Amino acid sequence: MTNRNMNSNAEEYLPDRLRQPFLLRPEGKDYLWGGRRLRDDFAKNMDMEPLAETWECSTHPAGLSMAATGIFAGMSLAEVLRRHPEFLGTHPAAENGLPILIKLIDAREDLSVQVHPDDEYARRYEDGQPGKTELWYVMDASKDARIIYGLHQDTEKSILQRAALDGTIGKYLQKVPVKRDDVFYVEPGTIHAIGAGVLIAEVQENSDLTYRLYDYGRVDKHGKMRKLHIDKALDVADLAGSARPRQPVRVLQYRPGIAEELLCRCKYFEVCRMLVNTERRQKVYFRADSISFRVLLCMNGCGVIRWENGSLNIYKGDCVFFPADSVRVSFHGQMQMLCVRG
């Protein structure tokens, strides 16, 4: 909705209406390794089995999220941002549109062993697409859950190629135990995979480029093996031995009703964890500045976001978009959230 669609009596109120946060409705993916937790634990009522991923905040054509509340309800986030590019802010990362994609991922089984290209390789060989840098926040993990993160030691390309083809690649891969609240930054070129029993919130570049190196010989629902991309994967993979990933130093900063900690800051995104715990009359204020939008992903709890003449109930699994230079809101309730900006 734009100025010319509004009558003269509403024109003065339009700017505030445009600056209000709105709930997003995700698109789901039924990849064969997925489970039921996104449906059972996060109320993602989608008609697909399994439900492996939900693309919570996405303008990527492979999975568009939709505005679910406010004046843009029923419109894709991509269309909202085409009409209002100012919602992205002035940060250079947003010059070409929304720079991020946020997902929830439920791995009932191991994901394929894979690797992502960097921006330079992707733009040269993948029709100008961006590469894929990503951050994993572990929301839950079974007792013996693991991820794959890099190689044990330096390995020649020809050796890894043979191992991918004959199914012996596992002995070269570094497997790392994971637990709830762990954070992993996955740079392009890192051979990696999410293991069975891991539930993850993922923040990544706005890209869908994944090169599968190995997929355990599995077949899809049509009885066909999924496509591998061994040559491309090895073109971009870091074949040096990887240091065992360590958890970053994290410092919670407290103020009345809220605690915040920085999880990651890179050229593509910044991610913080926010713990809101307000008493009945306590208020915690929040807004997106003019430099960048904000996206809040509620990982646990529930609450209310209030602003002048409006409010939004928030539950576990909800994702909310704040346009740059948003109205000021107050939080009420008990919520654990990821806050993402470009």
Tab-separated table of C-alpha atoms in Angstrom:
chain	number	residue	atom	x	y	z
A	1	MET	CA	0.000	0.000	0.000
A	2	THR	CA	1.454	3.408	-0.999
A	3	ASN	CA	0.529	7.061	-0.446
A	4	ARG	CA	-1.574	7.274	-3.592
A	5	ASN	CA	-3.707	4.364	-2.363
A	6	MET	CA	-4.662	6.210	0.836
A	7	ASN	CA	-7.216	8.973	1.276
A	8	SER	CA	-6.101	12.381	2.506
A	9	ASN	CA	-7.337	11.769	6.055
A	10	ALA	CA	-4.964	8.785	6.431
A	11	GLU	CA	-1.849	10.307	4.869
A	12	GLU	CA	-0.491	11.671	8.151
A	13	TYR	CA	-0.829	8.254	9.792
A	14	LEU	CA	0.687	6.265	6.908
A	15	PRO	CA	4.361	6.616	7.875
A	16	ASP	CA	3.791	5.018	11.295
A	17	ARG	CA	1.726	2.225	9.757
A	18	LEU	CA	4.537	1.467	7.321
A	19	ARG	CA	7.094	1.348	10.115
A	20	GLN	CA	5.284	-1.255	12.210
A	21	PRO	CA	6.671	-4.804	12.620
A	22	PHE	CA	4.822	-7.693	11.016
A	23	LEU	CA	4.739	-11.438	11.458
A	24	LEU	CA	6.125	-13.667	8.699
A	25	ARG	CA	4.652	-16.965	7.501
A	26	PRO	CA	7.327	-19.420	6.326
A	27	GLU	CA	7.517	-21.866	3.461
A	28	GLY	CA	8.254	-25.498	4.348
A	29	LYS	CA	10.563	-28.092	2.781
A	30	ASP	CA	10.002	-31.873	2.911
A	31	TYR	CA	13.590	-33.058	2.439
A	32	LEU	CA	13.940	-36.773	3.170
A	33	TRP	CA	16.108	-36.343	6.275
A	34	GLY	CA	13.549	-34.192	8.139
A	35	GLY	CA	11.324	-35.045	11.093
A	36	ARG	CA	8.226	-33.800	12.935
A	37	ARG	CA	9.582	-31.406	15.550
A	38	LEU	CA	8.878	-28.240	13.605
A	39	ARG	CA	5.247	-29.286	13.484
A	40	ASP	CA	4.987	-30.752	16.986
A	41	ASP	CA	7.167	-28.318	18.952
A	42	PHE	CA	6.799	-25.125	16.929
A	43	ALA	CA	3.218	-25.407	15.610
A	44	LYS	CA	4.292	-25.267	11.960
A	45	ASN	CA	1.027	-26.599	10.594
A	46	MET	CA	2.117	-27.523	7.102
A	47	ASP	CA	0.752	-30.346	5.011
A	48	MET	CA	4.004	-32.165	4.366
A	49	GLU	CA	5.745	-35.214	5.799
A	50	PRO	CA	8.513	-34.973	6.789
A	51	LEU	CA	8.921	-31.288	7.565
A	52	ALA	CA	12.675	-30.738	7.365
A	53	GLU	CA	12.989	-26.962	7.128
A	54	THR	CA	10.923	-23.813	7.395
A	55	TRP	CA	12.250	-20.740	5.586
A	56	GLU	CA	11.174	-18.182	8.147
A	57	CYS	CA	12.531	-14.994	6.601
A	58	SER	CA	13.235	-15.371	2.907
A	59	THR	CA	12.976	-13.491	-0.355
A	60	HIS	CA	14.692	-16.310	-2.247
A	61	PRO	CA	12.540	-17.624	-5.119
A	62	ALA	CA	13.104	-21.198	-3.911
A	63	GLY	CA	11.143	-20.433	-0.733
A	64	LEU	CA	9.286	-17.161	-0.222
A	65	SER	CA	8.076	-16.165	3.228
A	66	MET	CA	4.876	-14.124	3.422
A	67	ALA	CA	3.678	-11.228	5.522
A	68	ALA	CA	1.035	-12.647	7.869
A	69	THR	CA	-0.094	-9.521	9.751
A	70	GLY	CA	-0.367	-5.778	9.226
A	71	ILE	CA	-1.096	-3.832	6.058
A	72	PHE	CA	1.059	-6.167	3.948
A	73	ALA	CA	-0.677	-9.390	5.056
A	74	GLY	CA	-0.871	-11.898	2.207
A	75	MET	CA	2.013	-10.334	0.303
A	76	SER	CA	5.399	-12.014	-0.071
A	77	LEU	CA	8.265	-10.391	1.799
A	78	ALA	CA	10.019	-10.066	-1.565
A	79	GLU	CA	7.147	-7.981	-2.919
A	80	VAL	CA	6.981	-5.857	0.247
A	81	LEU	CA	10.671	-5.018	-0.129
A	82	ARG	CA	10.332	-4.333	-3.856
A	83	ARG	CA	7.676	-1.744	-3.024
A	84	HIS	CA	9.553	-0.390	-0.023
A	85	PRO	CA	13.328	-0.866	-0.431
A	86	GLU	CA	13.779	1.724	2.329
A	87	PHE	CA	12.723	-1.007	4.778
A	88	LEU	CA	16.179	-2.546	4.322
A	89	GLY	CA	17.983	0.549	5.590
A	90	THR	CA	21.217	2.146	4.438
A	91	HIS	CA	23.688	-0.642	5.248
A	92	PRO	CA	25.825	-1.592	2.202
A	93	ALA	CA	24.967	-5.296	2.687
A	94	ALA	CA	21.389	-4.529	1.623
A	95	GLU	CA	22.224	-2.744	-1.640
A	96	ASN	CA	21.016	-5.732	-3.687
A	97	GLY	CA	18.013	-6.644	-1.554
A	98	LEU	CA	17.559	-8.665	1.615
A	99	PRO	CA	21.042	-10.104	2.313
A	100	ILE	CA	19.951	-12.886	4.665
A	101	LEU	CA	17.834	-16.032	4.837
A	102	ILE	CA	16.679	-17.492	8.169
A	103	LYS	CA	15.618	-21.127	8.595
A	104	LEU	CA	14.561	-23.623	11.223
A	105	ILE	CA	16.060	-27.075	10.531
A	106	ASP	CA	14.990	-30.406	12.056
A	107	ALA	CA	17.453	-33.182	11.262
A	108	ARG	CA	15.843	-36.525	12.116
A	109	GLU	CA	18.589	-38.133	9.988
A	110	ASP	CA	22.038	-36.967	8.921
A	111	LEU	CA	22.126	-34.298	6.244
A	112	SER	CA	24.322	-34.855	3.201
A	113	VAL	CA	28.023	-34.063	3.471
A	114	GLN	CA	28.247	-30.764	1.622
A	115	VAL	CA	30.122	-27.563	0.966
A	116	HIS	CA	29.114	-24.057	-0.123
A	117	PRO	CA	30.957	-21.754	-2.545
A	118	ASP	CA	32.088	-18.234	-1.709
A	119	ASP	CA	30.718	-15.162	-3.465
A	120	GLU	CA	33.467	-14.979	-6.077
A	121	TYR	CA	33.073	-18.594	-7.227
A	122	ALA	CA	29.263	-18.438	-7.173
A	123	ARG	CA	29.085	-15.253	-9.201
A	124	ARG	CA	31.506	-16.644	-11.757
A	125	TYR	CA	29.980	-20.107	-12.183
A	126	GLU	CA	26.402	-19.822	-10.847
A	127	ASP	CA	24.925	-16.991	-12.908
A	128	GLY	CA	25.867	-14.203	-10.538
A	129	GLN	CA	24.336	-15.699	-7.404
A	130	PRO	CA	25.884	-14.989	-4.003
A	131	GLY	CA	27.797	-17.678	-2.142
A	132	LYS	CA	26.750	-19.058	1.201
A	133	THR	CA	28.126	-18.184	4.610
A	134	GLU	CA	26.014	-19.431	7.516
A	135	LEU	CA	25.612	-19.476	11.276
A	136	TRP	CA	24.062	-22.353	13.228
A	137	TYR	CA	22.446	-21.858	16.612
A	138	VAL	CA	21.688	-25.252	18.208
A	139	MET	CA	18.236	-25.081	19.773
A	140	ASP	CA	18.285	-28.731	20.843
A	141	ALA	CA	20.346	-31.861	20.330
A	142	SER	CA	20.029	-35.513	21.308
A	143	LYS	CA	22.546	-37.001	23.738
A	144	ASP	CA	25.011	-38.324	21.155
A	145	ALA	CA	24.380	-35.781	18.392
A	146	ARG	CA	27.252	-34.720	16.153
A	147	ILE	CA	27.941	-32.353	13.312
A	148	ILE	CA	30.580	-32.694	10.607
A	149	TYR	CA	32.914	-29.719	10.500
A	150	GLY	CA	35.945	-29.925	8.211
A	151	LEU	CA	38.587	-32.634	7.862
A	152	HIS	CA	40.779	-34.391	10.436
A	153	GLN	CA	43.928	-33.608	8.456
A	154	ASP	CA	45.162	-32.309	5.127
A	155	THR	CA	43.735	-34.541	2.391
A	156	GLU	CA	44.486	-34.659	-1.323
A	157	LYS	CA	41.654	-33.877	-3.695
A	158	SER	CA	41.981	-37.201	-5.550
A	159	ILE	CA	41.794	-39.176	-2.302
A	160	LEU	CA	38.653	-37.384	-1.137
A	161	GLN	CA	37.074	-37.818	-4.571
A	162	ARG	CA	37.584	-41.595	-4.460
A	163	ALA	CA	36.281	-41.723	-0.887
A	164	ALA	CA	33.126	-39.826	-1.864
A	165	LEU	CA	32.492	-42.296	-4.679
A	166	ASP	CA	33.198	-45.501	-2.739
A	167	GLY	CA	31.483	-44.457	0.514
A	168	THR	CA	34.588	-44.318	2.728
A	169	ILE	CA	34.631	-40.541	3.116
A	170	GLY	CA	33.546	-40.737	6.754
A	171	LYS	CA	37.043	-41.587	7.984
A	172	TYR	CA	38.344	-38.214	6.757
A	173	LEU	CA	35.611	-36.088	8.302
A	174	GLN	CA	35.848	-34.314	11.643
A	175	LYS	CA	32.832	-35.117	13.811
A	176	VAL	CA	32.068	-32.667	16.619
A	177	PRO	CA	29.698	-33.284	19.573
A	178	VAL	CA	26.986	-30.643	19.924
A	179	LYS	CA	24.642	-29.543	22.674
A	180	ARG	CA	21.865	-27.042	23.131
A	181	ASP	CA	22.953	-23.389	22.888
A	182	ASP	CA	26.099	-24.120	20.825
A	183	VAL	CA	26.979	-21.750	17.972
A	184	PHE	CA	28.889	-22.616	14.797
A	185	TYR	CA	30.042	-20.220	12.083
A	186	VAL	CA	30.359	-22.087	8.791
A	187	GLU	CA	32.489	-20.320	6.205
A	188	PRO	CA	32.302	-21.123	2.479
A	189	GLY	CA	34.598	-24.009	1.619
A	190	THR	CA	34.036	-25.798	4.938
A	191	ILE	CA	32.986	-29.412	4.434
A	192	HIS	CA	30.086	-29.856	6.845
A	193	ALA	CA	26.820	-31.564	7.720
A	194	ILE	CA	24.184	-31.347	10.434
A	195	GLY	CA	23.848	-34.686	12.197
A	196	ALA	CA	20.774	-36.642	13.211
A	197	GLY	CA	19.006	-35.396	16.331
A	198	VAL	CA	19.988	-31.739	15.928
A	199	LEU	CA	17.490	-28.873	15.811
A	200	ILE	CA	18.978	-25.680	14.450
A	201	ALA	CA	18.170	-22.053	13.711
A	202	GLU	CA	20.252	-21.050	10.706
A	203	VAL	CA	21.140	-17.549	9.547
A	204	GLN	CA	22.817	-17.423	6.146
A	205	GLU	CA	23.469	-15.412	3.059
A	206	ASN	CA	20.485	-15.175	0.733
A	207	SER	CA	21.546	-18.187	-1.334
A	208	ASP	CA	20.457	-21.750	-2.067
A	209	LEU	CA	23.788	-23.022	-3.397
A	210	THR	CA	24.762	-26.365	-1.882
A	211	TYR	CA	27.225	-28.833	-3.419
A	212	ARG	CA	26.592	-32.370	-2.134
A	213	LEU	CA	29.753	-34.385	-1.712
A	214	TYR	CA	28.208	-37.528	-0.227
A	215	ASP	CA	24.629	-38.592	0.608
A	216	TYR	CA	24.878	-42.107	2.085
A	217	GLY	CA	23.405	-43.693	-1.054
A	218	ARG	CA	19.895	-42.575	-0.080
A	219	VAL	CA	16.978	-42.344	-2.460
A	220	ASP	CA	14.173	-39.781	-2.464
A	221	LYS	CA	10.421	-40.438	-2.339
A	222	HIS	CA	10.492	-41.230	-6.050
A	223	GLY	CA	13.156	-43.903	-5.571
A	224	LYS	CA	15.918	-41.826	-7.156
A	225	MET	CA	19.283	-41.006	-5.658
A	226	ARG	CA	19.749	-37.305	-5.028
A	227	LYS	CA	22.175	-35.506	-7.294
A	228	LEU	CA	25.763	-35.140	-6.129
A	229	HIS	CA	28.089	-32.286	-7.088
A	230	ILE	CA	31.456	-33.869	-6.316
A	231	ASP	CA	33.528	-31.910	-8.827
A	232	LYS	CA	32.149	-28.525	-7.801
A	233	ALA	CA	32.323	-29.444	-4.119
A	234	LEU	CA	36.005	-30.301	-4.391
A	235	ASP	CA	36.681	-27.186	-6.453
A	236	VAL	CA	35.592	-24.994	-3.544
A	237	ALA	CA	36.356	-27.204	-0.523
A	238	ASP	CA	39.071	-26.392	1.978
A	239	LEU	CA	41.082	-29.643	2.035
A	240	ALA	CA	43.367	-28.611	4.884
A	241	GLY	CA	42.874	-30.160	8.295
A	242	SER	CA	40.449	-28.092	10.358
A	243	ALA	CA	40.973	-26.961	13.906
A	244	ARG	CA	38.258	-28.317	16.159
A	245	PRO	CA	35.675	-25.515	16.360
A	246	ARG	CA	35.508	-23.802	19.725
A	247	GLN	CA	32.555	-21.983	21.144
A	248	PRO	CA	32.988	-18.195	20.963
A	249	VAL	CA	33.387	-16.158	24.099
A	250	ARG	CA	29.899	-14.910	24.898
A	251	VAL	CA	29.102	-12.159	27.373
A	252	LEU	CA	25.539	-11.531	28.520
A	253	GLN	CA	24.770	-7.855	29.048
A	254	TYR	CA	21.925	-7.229	31.448
A	255	ARG	CA	19.435	-4.424	31.868
A	256	PRO	CA	16.044	-4.547	33.567
A	257	GLY	CA	13.867	-7.138	31.852
A	258	ILE	CA	16.374	-8.246	29.202
A	259	ALA	CA	19.775	-9.839	28.672
A	260	GLU	CA	21.607	-9.767	25.327
A	261	GLU	CA	24.696	-11.397	23.882
A	262	LEU	CA	26.435	-11.105	20.528
A	263	LEU	CA	26.749	-14.469	18.741
A	264	CYS	CA	28.228	-13.404	15.416
A	265	ARG	CA	29.178	-10.330	13.419
A	266	CYS	CA	30.371	-10.726	9.832
A	267	LYS	CA	30.090	-8.777	6.566
A	268	TYR	CA	26.698	-10.382	5.804
A	269	PHE	CA	24.833	-10.327	9.111
A	270	GLU	CA	24.923	-9.726	12.839
A	271	VAL	CA	23.190	-12.135	15.210
A	272	CYS	CA	22.404	-11.585	18.890
A	273	ARG	CA	20.528	-13.689	21.411
A	274	MET	CA	17.943	-11.855	23.518
A	275	LEU	CA	16.406	-13.132	26.753
A	276	VAL	CA	13.305	-11.173	27.702
A	277	ASN	CA	11.763	-11.658	31.141
A	278	THR	CA	9.496	-8.813	32.151
A	279	GLU	CA	7.333	-8.414	35.193
A	280	ARG	CA	3.723	-7.327	34.854
A	281	ARG	CA	4.340	-3.570	34.539
A	282	GLN	CA	7.913	-3.667	33.316
A	283	LYS	CA	8.698	-2.442	29.813
A	284	VAL	CA	11.630	-3.282	27.566
A	285	TYR	CA	11.890	-1.015	24.536
A	286	PHE	CA	13.167	-1.973	21.092
A	287	ARG	CA	13.310	-0.589	17.562
A	288	ALA	CA	15.240	-1.003	14.326
A	289	ASP	CA	17.453	1.975	13.504
A	290	SER	CA	17.671	3.604	10.075
A	291	ILE	CA	20.836	1.673	9.172
A	292	SER	CA	19.282	-1.789	9.001
A	293	PHE	CA	16.131	-3.858	9.383
A	294	ARG	CA	15.810	-6.353	12.240
A	295	VAL	CA	14.341	-9.857	12.296
A	296	LEU	CA	13.332	-11.494	15.578
A	297	LEU	CA	12.993	-15.275	15.726
A	298	CYS	CA	11.322	-16.551	18.905
A	299	MET	CA	13.023	-19.805	19.894
A	300	ASN	CA	11.223	-20.306	23.199
A	301	GLY	CA	8.541	-18.769	25.369
A	302	CYS	CA	5.859	-16.277	24.410
A	303	GLY	CA	4.933	-12.655	24.872
A	304	VAL	CA	3.505	-9.501	23.362
A	305	ILE	CA	5.083	-6.760	21.262
A	306	ARG	CA	3.227	-3.469	21.761
A	307	TRP	CA	3.425	-0.098	20.055
A	308	GLU	CA	1.125	2.911	19.864
A	309	ASN	CA	-2.227	1.747	18.495
A	310	GLY	CA	-1.061	-1.813	17.903
A	311	SER	CA	0.301	-5.088	19.265
A	312	LEU	CA	1.458	-8.512	18.162
A	313	ASN	CA	1.285	-11.753	20.144
A	314	ILE	CA	4.478	-13.802	19.809
A	315	TYR	CA	4.846	-17.543	20.349
A	316	LYS	CA	7.637	-20.093	20.077
A	317	GLY	CA	8.630	-20.403	16.418
A	318	ASP	CA	7.330	-17.001	15.312
A	319	CYS	CA	9.442	-14.716	13.132
A	320	VAL	CA	8.894	-10.943	13.023
A	321	PHE	CA	10.256	-8.412	10.520
A	322	PHE	CA	11.049	-4.865	11.668
A	323	PRO	CA	11.543	-2.337	8.843
A	324	ALA	CA	14.536	-0.038	9.198
A	325	ASP	CA	13.628	3.039	11.248
A	326	SER	CA	10.730	1.134	12.775
A	327	VAL	CA	8.326	2.427	15.386
A	328	ARG	CA	9.453	1.928	18.963
A	329	VAL	CA	7.905	-1.134	20.580
A	330	SER	CA	7.889	-2.654	24.053
A	331	PHE	CA	8.316	-6.333	24.920
A	332	HIS	CA	6.214	-8.090	27.535
A	333	GLY	CA	6.549	-11.729	28.585
A	334	GLN	CA	9.210	-14.410	28.721
A	335	MET	CA	10.940	-15.037	25.400
A	336	GLN	CA	14.250	-16.267	24.061
A	337	MET	CA	14.909	-14.753	20.643
A	338	LEU	CA	17.523	-14.408	17.950
A	339	CYS	CA	17.843	-10.858	16.690
A	340	VAL	CA	19.300	-10.599	13.176
A	341	ARG	CA	20.324	-7.545	11.192
A	342	GLY	CA	22.043	-7.033	7.867
